[in-house]
Structures are given as structure tokens and as C-alpha cells.
Short mmCIF file of C-alpha atoms in Angstrom, two decimals:
data_model
loop_
_atom_site.label_atom_id
_atom_site.label_comp_id
_atom_site.label_asym_id
_atom_site.label_seq_id
_atom_site.Cartn_x
_atom_site.Cartn_y
_atom_site.Cartn_z
CA MET J 213 124.38 109.27 92.04
CA TYR J 214 123.63 107.46 95.28
CA ARG J 215 126.58 105.95 97.09
CA LEU J 216 127.14 104.83 100.67
CA ARG J 217 130.17 103.86 102.68
CA VAL J 218 130.88 100.13 102.60
CA GLY J 219 131.62 98.13 105.70
CA LYS J 220 131.84 94.62 107.08
CA SER J 221 130.97 93.00 110.39
CA ILE J 222 134.21 91.68 111.88
CA SER J 223 133.93 89.15 114.68
CA PHE J 224 136.14 89.67 117.71
CA GLY J 225 138.24 86.54 118.14
CA GLU J 226 141.74 85.17 117.81
CA ASP J 227 142.04 86.33 114.18
CA PHE J 228 140.51 89.78 114.72
CA SER J 229 143.68 91.70 113.86
CA SER J 230 144.20 89.83 110.58
CA ARG J 231 140.56 90.36 109.60
CA MET J 232 140.93 94.05 110.29
CA SER J 233 144.06 94.13 108.12
CA GLU J 234 142.14 92.40 105.34
CA ALA J 235 139.36 94.99 105.50
CA GLU J 236 141.91 97.81 105.47
CA SER J 237 143.73 96.33 102.47
CA ALA J 238 140.44 96.04 100.57
CA GLU J 239 139.88 99.75 101.31
CA LEU J 240 136.57 99.33 103.05
CA ASP J 241 135.30 102.45 104.76
CA ALA J 242 133.98 101.06 108.03
CA PHE J 243 133.30 97.98 110.12
CA ASP J 244 131.03 96.69 112.87
CA PHE J 245 132.81 95.26 115.94
CA ASP J 246 130.94 91.99 116.44
CA LEU J 247 131.06 90.63 120.00
CA CYS J 248 128.90 87.56 119.35
CA ALA J 249 131.54 84.95 118.47
CA HIS J 250 130.84 82.73 121.50
CA TRP J 251 127.21 83.50 122.28
CA ARG J 252 126.51 79.76 122.59
CA GLU J 253 129.33 79.15 125.10
CA ARG J 254 129.29 81.55 128.04
CA GLU J 255 132.66 80.49 129.49
CA LYS J 256 134.40 81.16 126.19
CA GLU J 257 132.55 84.45 125.86
CA ILE J 258 133.73 85.56 129.30
CA ALA J 259 137.31 84.62 128.41
CA LEU J 260 137.02 86.53 125.13
CA TYR J 261 135.73 89.64 126.88
CA GLY J 262 138.71 89.44 129.20
CA ARG J 263 140.79 90.36 126.14
CA LEU J 264 138.44 93.08 124.92
CA GLU J 265 141.02 95.83 125.38
CA ASP J 266 143.33 94.03 122.92
CA GLY J 267 140.65 94.41 120.27
CA LEU J 268 140.06 98.03 121.17
CA GLN J 269 143.78 98.75 120.87
CA ARG J 270 143.76 97.28 117.35
CA ILE J 271 140.71 99.40 116.49
CA GLU J 272 142.49 102.54 117.67
CA GLN J 273 145.26 101.84 115.13
CA SER J 274 142.83 101.45 112.21
CA PRO J 275 141.77 104.11 109.70
CA LEU J 276 138.39 102.42 109.36
CA LEU J 277 135.29 103.95 110.92
CA LEU J 278 133.95 102.08 113.94
CA ASN J 279 130.37 102.15 112.74
CA GLY J 280 128.71 99.86 115.27
CA VAL J 281 129.29 97.42 118.10
CA HIS J 282 127.14 94.31 118.04
CA ILE J 283 126.24 93.27 121.58
CA SER J 284 126.00 89.52 122.13
CA PHE J 285 122.66 87.70 122.34
CA GLY J 286 121.07 84.57 123.72
CA PRO J 287 119.55 83.60 127.09
CA VAL J 288 122.16 85.48 129.14
CA TRP J 289 121.52 88.69 127.18
CA GLU J 290 117.73 88.60 127.40
CA PHE J 291 116.71 92.26 127.59
CA SER J 292 113.04 91.28 127.32
CA ALA J 293 113.10 88.69 130.10
CA ILE J 294 109.92 88.56 132.16
CA ASP J 295 111.96 87.47 135.16
CA GLU J 296 113.23 90.77 136.54
CA ARG J 297 116.54 89.42 137.84
CA SER J 298 117.37 88.02 134.41
CA ARG J 299 116.45 91.30 132.71
CA VAL J 300 118.53 93.38 135.11
CA SER J 301 121.46 90.99 134.71
CA ALA J 302 121.36 91.43 130.92
CA VAL J 303 121.25 95.21 131.28
CA ARG J 304 124.28 95.12 133.60
CA LEU J 305 126.25 93.05 131.09
CA ALA J 306 125.54 95.57 128.34
CA GLU J 307 126.43 98.48 130.63
CA GLU J 308 129.84 96.90 131.24
CA ILE J 309 130.42 96.72 127.49
CA PHE J 310 129.39 100.37 127.11
CA ALA J 311 131.83 101.46 129.81
CA ARG J 312 134.71 99.64 128.16
CA VAL J 313 133.97 100.43 124.52
CA ASP J 314 132.59 103.99 124.70
CA PRO J 315 136.11 105.53 124.73
CA ALA J 316 136.62 104.10 121.21
CA GLY J 317 133.74 106.28 119.96
CA PRO J 318 131.40 103.76 118.28
CA GLY J 319 128.65 105.20 116.10
CA CYS J 320 126.08 102.94 117.71
CA TYR J 321 125.47 99.78 119.69
CA ILE J 322 123.37 97.08 118.02
CA LEU J 323 121.40 94.63 120.13
CA HIS J 324 118.79 91.92 119.70
CA GLY J 325 115.44 92.68 121.24
CA SER J 326 114.98 89.10 122.39
CA TRP J 327 115.97 85.48 122.25
CA GLU J 328 113.46 82.89 120.99
CA PRO J 329 110.98 81.30 120.85
CA ILE J 330 108.46 83.78 122.20
CA ALA J 331 104.92 82.61 122.87
CA ASP J 332 102.18 84.88 121.55
CA GLY J 333 100.72 85.26 125.03
CA GLU J 334 104.04 86.59 126.36
CA ARG J 335 104.70 89.03 123.57
CA PRO J 336 103.07 92.19 125.01
CA GLN J 337 104.80 91.77 128.37
CA ARG J 338 108.12 90.97 126.73
CA LEU J 339 107.86 94.11 124.59
CA GLU J 340 107.32 96.22 127.68
CA GLN J 341 110.28 94.60 129.42
CA LEU J 342 112.45 95.29 126.38
CA LYS J 343 111.44 98.95 126.37
CA ARG J 344 112.23 99.17 130.06
CA SER J 345 115.72 97.80 129.39
CA LEU J 346 116.24 100.20 126.51
CA ARG J 347 115.29 103.19 128.66
CA GLU J 348 117.86 102.14 131.24
CA LEU J 349 120.56 101.46 128.65
CA ARG J 350 119.91 104.75 126.90
CA GLU J 351 121.14 106.54 130.02
CA ARG J 352 124.44 104.64 130.04
CA THR J 353 126.04 105.66 126.74
CA ALA J 354 126.37 108.68 124.48
CA ALA J 355 126.28 106.44 121.43
CA ARG J 356 123.04 105.60 119.66
CA ILE J 357 121.35 102.28 120.45
CA CYS J 358 119.89 100.29 117.57
CA VAL J 359 117.47 97.40 117.90
CA GLU J 360 118.04 94.89 115.12
CA SER J 361 115.27 93.53 112.91
CA LEU J 362 115.00 89.81 113.67
CA PRO J 363 113.37 86.72 112.12
CA ARG J 364 110.88 84.07 113.22
CA THR J 365 109.25 84.68 116.64
CA CYS J 366 111.84 87.17 117.95
CA LEU J 367 110.76 90.64 119.03
CA GLY J 368 111.16 93.06 116.14
CA ASN J 369 110.26 90.54 113.45
CA THR J 370 108.13 93.03 111.46
CA SER J 371 108.55 96.68 110.56
CA ARG J 372 105.45 97.62 112.55
CA GLU J 373 106.74 95.97 115.71
CA LEU J 374 110.11 97.66 115.23
CA ILE J 375 108.33 101.01 115.05
CA ASP J 376 106.48 100.21 118.28
CA ILE J 377 109.83 99.52 119.97
CA ALA J 378 111.76 102.48 118.53
CA ASP J 379 108.99 105.02 118.99
CA GLY J 380 108.33 103.76 122.50
CA VAL J 381 111.75 104.82 123.81
CA ASP J 382 113.42 108.17 123.12
CA GLY J 383 116.74 107.88 121.31
CA ILE J 384 116.32 104.35 119.95
CA ASP J 385 116.99 103.55 116.29
CA ILE J 386 116.83 100.49 114.04
CA CYS J 387 119.56 98.29 112.61
CA LEU J 388 117.96 96.91 109.48
CA ASP J 389 119.10 93.35 108.78
CA CYS J 390 117.66 92.80 105.34
CA ASN J 391 117.82 88.98 105.44
CA HIS J 392 115.65 88.74 108.56
CA PHE J 393 112.30 89.79 107.10
CA LEU J 394 110.12 86.70 106.70
CA ARG J 395 106.70 88.44 106.62
CA GLU J 396 107.44 91.33 104.24
CA LYS J 397 109.92 92.26 101.55
CA PRO J 398 113.03 94.07 102.75
CA GLU J 399 112.40 97.09 100.53
CA ASP J 400 108.85 97.40 101.90
CA ALA J 401 110.20 97.32 105.46
CA VAL J 402 112.69 100.06 104.58
CA ALA J 403 109.87 102.25 103.26
CA VAL J 404 107.87 101.77 106.47
CA LEU J 405 110.80 102.31 108.86
CA GLY J 406 112.13 105.37 107.04
CA SER J 407 114.48 107.62 108.97
CA ARG J 408 114.47 105.29 111.98
CA ILE J 409 117.11 103.20 110.18
CA ARG J 410 120.50 104.07 111.63
CA ALA J 411 122.53 101.00 110.62
CA THR J 412 122.33 98.06 108.22
CA HIS J 413 123.32 94.42 108.07
CA ILE J 414 123.52 93.47 104.43
CA SER J 415 123.16 89.94 103.07
CA ASP J 416 120.87 87.91 100.82
CA TYR J 417 118.45 85.06 101.52
CA ASP J 418 115.71 82.87 100.04
CA PHE J 419 112.70 84.47 101.84
CA VAL J 420 112.36 81.20 103.82
CA ASP J 421 114.87 81.83 106.59
CA GLU J 422 117.96 83.93 107.26
CA ARG J 423 120.94 82.79 105.16
CA HIS J 424 123.54 85.58 105.22
CA TRP J 425 124.49 84.98 101.61
CA LEU J 426 126.44 87.44 99.52
CA PRO J 427 124.02 89.76 97.65
CA GLY J 428 123.00 88.32 94.29
CA ILE J 429 122.78 84.72 95.47
CA GLY J 430 119.31 84.98 96.98
CA LYS J 431 116.02 86.65 96.10
CA ILE J 432 116.35 90.26 97.28
CA ASP J 433 115.69 92.81 94.55
CA TRP J 434 118.75 94.95 95.20
CA ASN J 435 117.76 97.82 92.93
CA ALA J 436 114.47 98.08 94.81
CA PHE J 437 116.17 97.77 98.17
CA ILE J 438 118.83 100.41 97.49
CA GLY J 439 116.17 102.66 95.97
CA ALA J 440 114.09 102.37 99.13
CA LEU J 441 117.13 103.28 101.24
CA GLU J 442 117.82 106.32 99.08
CA LYS J 443 114.23 107.53 99.46
CA THR J 444 114.54 107.44 103.26
CA GLY J 445 117.62 109.68 103.07
CA TYR J 446 119.82 106.97 104.58
CA ASP J 447 123.47 108.05 104.41
CA GLY J 448 125.07 105.57 106.80
CA VAL J 449 127.16 102.48 106.20
CA PHE J 450 126.16 99.64 103.86
CA ASN J 451 127.53 97.06 106.27
CA TYR J 452 127.86 93.47 105.06
CA GLU J 453 127.21 90.66 107.54
CA VAL J 454 128.43 87.73 105.47
CA LYS J 455 131.24 85.17 105.56
CA ALA J 456 133.20 86.42 102.57
CA PRO J 457 136.62 88.02 102.08
CA ALA J 458 136.71 91.80 102.34
CA GLN J 459 137.85 92.19 98.74
CA GLU J 460 134.91 90.13 97.51
CA ILE J 461 132.59 92.32 99.59
CA LYS J 462 134.08 95.48 98.08
CA GLU J 463 133.61 94.13 94.54
CA ASN J 464 130.05 93.07 95.31
CA PHE J 465 129.28 96.52 96.70
CA GLU J 466 130.65 98.22 93.59
CA ARG J 467 128.54 95.99 91.32
CA LEU J 468 125.34 96.61 93.29
CA PHE J 469 125.66 100.37 93.24
CA ALA J 470 126.88 100.52 89.65
CA ALA J 471 123.81 98.53 88.61
CA TYR J 472 121.51 100.74 90.68
CA ASN J 473 122.96 104.03 89.50
CA GLY J 474 123.12 102.79 85.92
CA ARG J 475 119.44 101.97 86.01
CA GLN J 476 118.70 105.39 87.45
CA ARG J 477 120.45 107.09 84.51
CA SER J 478 118.80 104.96 81.83
#
């Protein structure tokens, strides 16, 4: 029987403690500490990060596994910026987060390879700039660093490009967001990426754009997806990135794996 630990991405904000309590009451196994709540509003983001230690204190009190820390994204966090000052600035911001969060022992840091849109002519240079940033960041933390699979024109929008990024920098893994694949099926991407997958963001979608729906609402073939994960040997967290109560997530997780394991026995 194949079974993973179940987790949920919990956004750091005013209600972080209550959301943690909800996840604990639902008996989830793990969570991702999501630092992206105010990525659109830099002043609010700076104010939020001023209270980061409050969140870390709450995490220290929790029995849940701190699976991953999702670094913010957007123009300020552009690790693939062609402008060198902008790239270095983004790296410095991430390094500050590492220094403050590393004592909590996160399993990995998850970051976006780029903002968007990216013009085709810029793509090769942007990929090299991203790899340069990753090499620098890799030296600043003992935790793993995962580049997330992204949609549309973002860097890392196909499994092949993700391999180019991960294999181009020692010690870099993949966070597989299964509702971000717009050019291939999620289960096919899993098969291609294989053991490079270190973390997951689980949600459903319509194959048109990212939706972050609860699994079962969209078009993902969950038996095929879970089967592909099992074949890679993935034994990490099945981490939901959806707006749903923790108890509903736990029930959804149990249904998905009961259906998958039931099919395997039949």
C-alpha cells in the first residue's frame, strides 16, 4: 500500500496561529510555511516579515513537520533578472529569510524561478541568471532548495526545462505543482522528473490555467498521478495548496489514496 504524509500550505499572516491550530486538530502530518501573502504589496510584505519571529515561535510549538518554506515571488524577488543589481537584490532578500528561518529546521525552501512574462529571446539568458542565483543561494543554507514548476511563460514551465535548471546546479531539487503544467499532463511530468521531485503542491485544474481547486473538481487523473509518484520512489509530503479547511483536505487525501490503493488491489 502506498501512502504519503499529508500537509497543507499555510500562509503567514494575522490568522497564522489559528490556521496552524486547525491543521493540528485535523491531524495533518506537515505544512509548508507560505511567505507569499503580500507579494503584490511590498510595504505590507516588509511589515509582515518584521513579525516573522512570531510565526517561527508558533511553529516551534507545533507537532507538525515543517516540510517547506515558500519564498515570496514577483518583481522584487526576480532571481532570473538580467539586470545584475536586481538579481543580487533578490538573492540578498532570500538569504535574509534563510538566516532567520534556518534555525527552525525546514525540510526545504521553495522558490519561483522567475516572474512573467518572459520573452522567448530572453529565455536563455534568464535561465543562466537563475542558475547563477541558485548557486549562490545553495551556499547560504543547509536545507534543500526546490525550484517550483510554473505555468505560462515562467521559467520551469515544462519538465524538460525544470531538468535543465535542476541538473545545472548541484543540490537543487523540484517542487512539483501539479496544477501548473499547461503543456503536458502532470503524471507525465512526474515520470520525466523522477527522483528530482523533493516537494509537492497538490491541487486540481482544468488544463487551461492554474486553478488550485480541491482534487476531484478538475481534470487530473489522480490514480495516474499518484501511481507516477509511487514509481519515482517519492516518499515526501503530499502537500495541498488549496483554499479549503484542513479537515476537508484530510478527508480528500484519504479518499484519493483509498481509491488508488483499492484499484491496485483489484
